[in-house]
Amino acid sequence: MDYDPRFPKWVQIADVIRQRIYSGEYPPRHLISEVRLEQEFATSRPTIRKVTKALREEGLITTHTGMGSFVTDGPHERPADE
């Protein structure tokens, strides 16, 4: 992924994951693996944790200690203002 230097990496990665959730590529209950995201986006764990925190705050994912983060049950629709 080519990062835009005008925006933080975590914001750009969150946008990609959000799009995958909205499109159904990541369906409800899909595991959002921090390790896989680190590898895919070639970034650090703290950056990925900012991504998951933002998506949790939006209600798109939920995190269960010892199990991981999962896409919440839908439907997931892109907000009208996007």
PDB file of C-alpha atoms in Angstrom:
ATOM      1  CA  MET A   1       0.000   0.000   0.000  1.00  0.00           C
ATOM      2  CA  ASP A   2       1.288   3.446  -0.862  1.00  0.00           C
ATOM      3  CA  TYR A   3       0.675   5.729   2.088  1.00  0.00           C
ATOM      4  CA  ASP A   4      -0.336   9.365   1.672  1.00  0.00           C
ATOM      5  CA  PRO A   5       2.069  11.388   3.843  1.00  0.00           C
ATOM      6  CA  ARG A   6      -0.695  13.902   4.616  1.00  0.00           C
ATOM      7  CA  PHE A   7      -2.583  11.397   6.779  1.00  0.00           C
ATOM      8  CA  PRO A   8      -1.530   9.042   9.593  1.00  0.00           C
ATOM      9  CA  LYS A   9      -0.984   5.431   8.514  1.00  0.00           C
ATOM     10  CA  TRP A  10      -3.543   4.136  10.987  1.00  0.00           C
ATOM     11  CA  VAL A  11      -6.262   6.346   9.457  1.00  0.00           C
ATOM     12  CA  GLN A  12      -5.496   5.025   5.975  1.00  0.00           C
ATOM     13  CA  ILE A  13      -5.432   1.412   7.139  1.00  0.00           C
ATOM     14  CA  ALA A  14      -8.722   1.900   9.033  1.00  0.00           C
ATOM     15  CA  ASP A  15     -10.259   3.236   5.801  1.00  0.00           C
ATOM     16  CA  VAL A  16      -9.223   0.047   3.968  1.00  0.00           C
ATOM     17  CA  ILE A  17     -10.603  -2.249   6.672  1.00  0.00           C
ATOM     18  CA  ARG A  18     -13.794  -0.192   6.940  1.00  0.00           C
ATOM     19  CA  GLN A  19     -14.295  -0.528   3.170  1.00  0.00           C
ATOM     20  CA  ARG A  20     -13.794  -4.296   3.412  1.00  0.00           C
ATOM     21  CA  ILE A  21     -16.461  -4.472   6.107  1.00  0.00           C
ATOM     22  CA  TYR A  22     -18.928  -2.304   4.163  1.00  0.00           C
ATOM     23  CA  SER A  23     -18.381  -4.302   0.950  1.00  0.00           C
ATOM     24  CA  GLY A  24     -18.922  -7.627   2.707  1.00  0.00           C
ATOM     25  CA  GLU A  25     -15.389  -8.818   2.018  1.00  0.00           C
ATOM     26  CA  TYR A  26     -15.151  -9.064   5.818  1.00  0.00           C
ATOM     27  CA  PRO A  27     -18.556 -10.481   6.808  1.00  0.00           C
ATOM     28  CA  PRO A  28     -20.024 -10.476  10.337  1.00  0.00           C
ATOM     29  CA  ARG A  29     -17.913 -12.490  12.800  1.00  0.00           C
ATOM     30  CA  HIS A  30     -14.847 -12.362  10.521  1.00  0.00           C
ATOM     31  CA  LEU A  31     -11.625 -12.404  12.568  1.00  0.00           C
ATOM     32  CA  ILE A  32      -9.593  -9.212  12.244  1.00  0.00           C
ATOM     33  CA  SER A  33      -6.098 -10.544  12.951  1.00  0.00           C
ATOM     34  CA  GLU A  34      -3.654  -7.928  14.221  1.00  0.00           C
ATOM     35  CA  VAL A  35      -0.735 -10.133  13.161  1.00  0.00           C
ATOM     36  CA  ARG A  36      -2.052 -10.457   9.602  1.00  0.00           C
ATOM     37  CA  LEU A  37      -2.747  -6.725   9.377  1.00  0.00           C
ATOM     38  CA  GLU A  38       0.789  -5.960  10.596  1.00  0.00           C
ATOM     39  CA  GLN A  39       2.160  -8.150   7.822  1.00  0.00           C
ATOM     40  CA  GLU A  40      -0.214  -6.974   5.098  1.00  0.00           C
ATOM     41  CA  PHE A  41       0.328  -3.283   5.774  1.00  0.00           C
ATOM     42  CA  ALA A  42       3.991  -3.604   6.851  1.00  0.00           C
ATOM     43  CA  THR A  43       3.455  -1.635  10.022  1.00  0.00           C
ATOM     44  CA  SER A  44       3.782  -1.989  13.794  1.00  0.00           C
ATOM     45  CA  ARG A  45       1.414  -3.444  16.371  1.00  0.00           C
ATOM     46  CA  PRO A  46       0.742  -0.028  18.008  1.00  0.00           C
ATOM     47  CA  THR A  47      -0.406   1.316  14.628  1.00  0.00           C
ATOM     48  CA  ILE A  48      -2.744  -1.653  14.134  1.00  0.00           C
ATOM     49  CA  ARG A  49      -4.091  -1.205  17.676  1.00  0.00           C
ATOM     50  CA  LYS A  50      -5.062   2.377  16.780  1.00  0.00           C
ATOM     51  CA  VAL A  51      -6.935   0.935  13.786  1.00  0.00           C
ATOM     52  CA  THR A  52      -8.849  -1.601  15.872  1.00  0.00           C
ATOM     53  CA  LYS A  53      -9.608   1.002  18.550  1.00  0.00           C
ATOM     54  CA  ALA A  54     -11.125   3.340  15.947  1.00  0.00           C
ATOM     55  CA  LEU A  55     -13.200   0.553  14.365  1.00  0.00           C
ATOM     56  CA  ARG A  56     -14.398  -0.560  17.825  1.00  0.00           C
ATOM     57  CA  GLU A  57     -15.478   3.001  18.620  1.00  0.00           C
ATOM     58  CA  GLU A  58     -17.460   3.043  15.366  1.00  0.00           C
ATOM     59  CA  GLY A  59     -19.162  -0.220  16.325  1.00  0.00           C
ATOM     60  CA  LEU A  60     -17.770  -2.108  13.341  1.00  0.00           C
ATOM     61  CA  ILE A  61     -15.739  -4.605  15.356  1.00  0.00           C
ATOM     62  CA  THR A  62     -15.713  -6.031  18.848  1.00  0.00           C
ATOM     63  CA  THR A  63     -12.700  -7.368  20.718  1.00  0.00           C
ATOM     64  CA  HIS A  64     -12.729 -10.333  23.066  1.00  0.00           C
ATOM     65  CA  THR A  65      -9.701 -10.766  25.325  1.00  0.00           C
ATOM     66  CA  GLY A  66      -7.716 -13.838  24.385  1.00  0.00           C
ATOM     67  CA  MET A  67      -9.757 -14.408  21.238  1.00  0.00           C
ATOM     68  CA  GLY A  68      -9.243 -11.402  18.983  1.00  0.00           C
ATOM     69  CA  SER A  69     -11.286  -8.796  17.163  1.00  0.00           C
ATOM     70  CA  PHE A  70     -14.309  -9.696  15.065  1.00  0.00           C
ATOM     71  CA  VAL A  71     -16.625  -7.852  12.703  1.00  0.00           C
ATOM     72  CA  THR A  72     -19.876  -7.142  14.527  1.00  0.00           C
ATOM     73  CA  ASP A  73     -23.150  -8.543  13.274  1.00  0.00           C
ATOM     74  CA  GLY A  74     -24.456  -6.341  10.458  1.00  0.00           C
ATOM     75  CA  PRO A  75     -25.852  -4.901   8.512  1.00  0.00           C
ATOM     76  CA  HIS A  76     -22.910  -2.636   7.825  1.00  0.00           C
ATOM     77  CA  GLU A  77     -23.745   0.214   5.546  1.00  0.00           C
ATOM     78  CA  ARG A  78     -21.597   3.133   4.543  1.00  0.00           C
ATOM     79  CA  PRO A  79     -22.872   6.371   6.116  1.00  0.00           C
ATOM     80  CA  ALA A  80     -24.737   8.598   3.662  1.00  0.00           C
ATOM     81  CA  ASP A  81     -22.208  11.422   3.979  1.00  0.00           C
ATOM     82  CA  GLU A  82     -19.294   9.331   2.603  1.00  0.00           C
TER      83      GLU A  82
END
